[in-house]
Steps between C-alpha positions, in 0.01 A plus 500: 500500500460826689206561734356759262517261205334229707216735600449604138496137386245404766284800406505397134402143588212621717381731222518215250278294730258779593437657158336191341290456815366857480436471127313171556293660775419805289412288196274268701318794660441640152349167390284474812354845433393384154344181644310695768376737228375207292767555232583132484625486143739790561629330815567177309663694218734660754582159648597374155730798439882451499562689828258283698637185338851608596416577865259213572538128444295317238296335775431832675384651172265213418370480857417872508336482158286219641406716799401776259272268300339391828438864594351546152290182547592389150419128510650418163831675569524360855462148363756555225749659739472220756538234230801685359667536841446136591661400170819682602779356711364623836642380827264351760458827689419699186249240381341502846467880496319485166277214617404649836415835341276359227360172637180654637448692178497183289284314751251784477504497120465118498818443304548134588833445326682799651340455843635145513846603380522788751384278786777252417755783520359620834518144633875499434579825682208611719459438871272227634206727587509670160511170316209359703289813436582514128423132451165558668425789262587282201266223614210740553541746213643276227405142584159607645537269799324533835742316729633809678193620689643410842836656418344825375278517810810460713667788315184707536518476879857634494450806278301790650568728202175556306656474155689181581183356654312595184742309278477192723119524509506518120708182489253329734208614287658355187560164667139478615394581144706204377305289751172646367422636849338825387397611850850476648658639184286813505550538876875531460487693172271760658751542783783522247314762296466719808864462608637552149298810414717753324752238382536335156363176649163654589377469141641147469315390814172646370546319170560173685177516699220264400 
């Protein structure tokens, strides 16, 4: 093969690699614009179109549809999409990605069955700190136990960020409520309310106060 032919062949190979990448990038940017504009149904319709299906794997498509439902805050569709994805033949990493993205959502919505299933997936793939933290959340938010007060206080001393402190104070407040200690519960919930002002949890904290 001559040098010129070799150069042409290499150029064709590089083009064959680059063109799908640029099309994928352009297509994804188009979908993101729709999501940012609140055009969720149009974004999902585009993800179900033949071109997207050709350029992205089945898992990528379903995962991005799930992300879109989360942006839309559509509880019913989020639940259905997660159940559908977990019924597929996902590898451990894919299942972990789904679980870690949606675990807190189902804890918050008090979906016991999915919270338990997602925690089991996280326990298979997550790191030790993540597993410890997620088990603690399950005990407090789902099982309504109060055995993690010392652990949450320890975490509280390590997190100077106001929002993170607010979440931990909320978890302390809930545990004191389970112990029927109204004074301590309201002490921590008042602190949480202040630190979580302007976040979705502010309303939840107010509703939890006795």
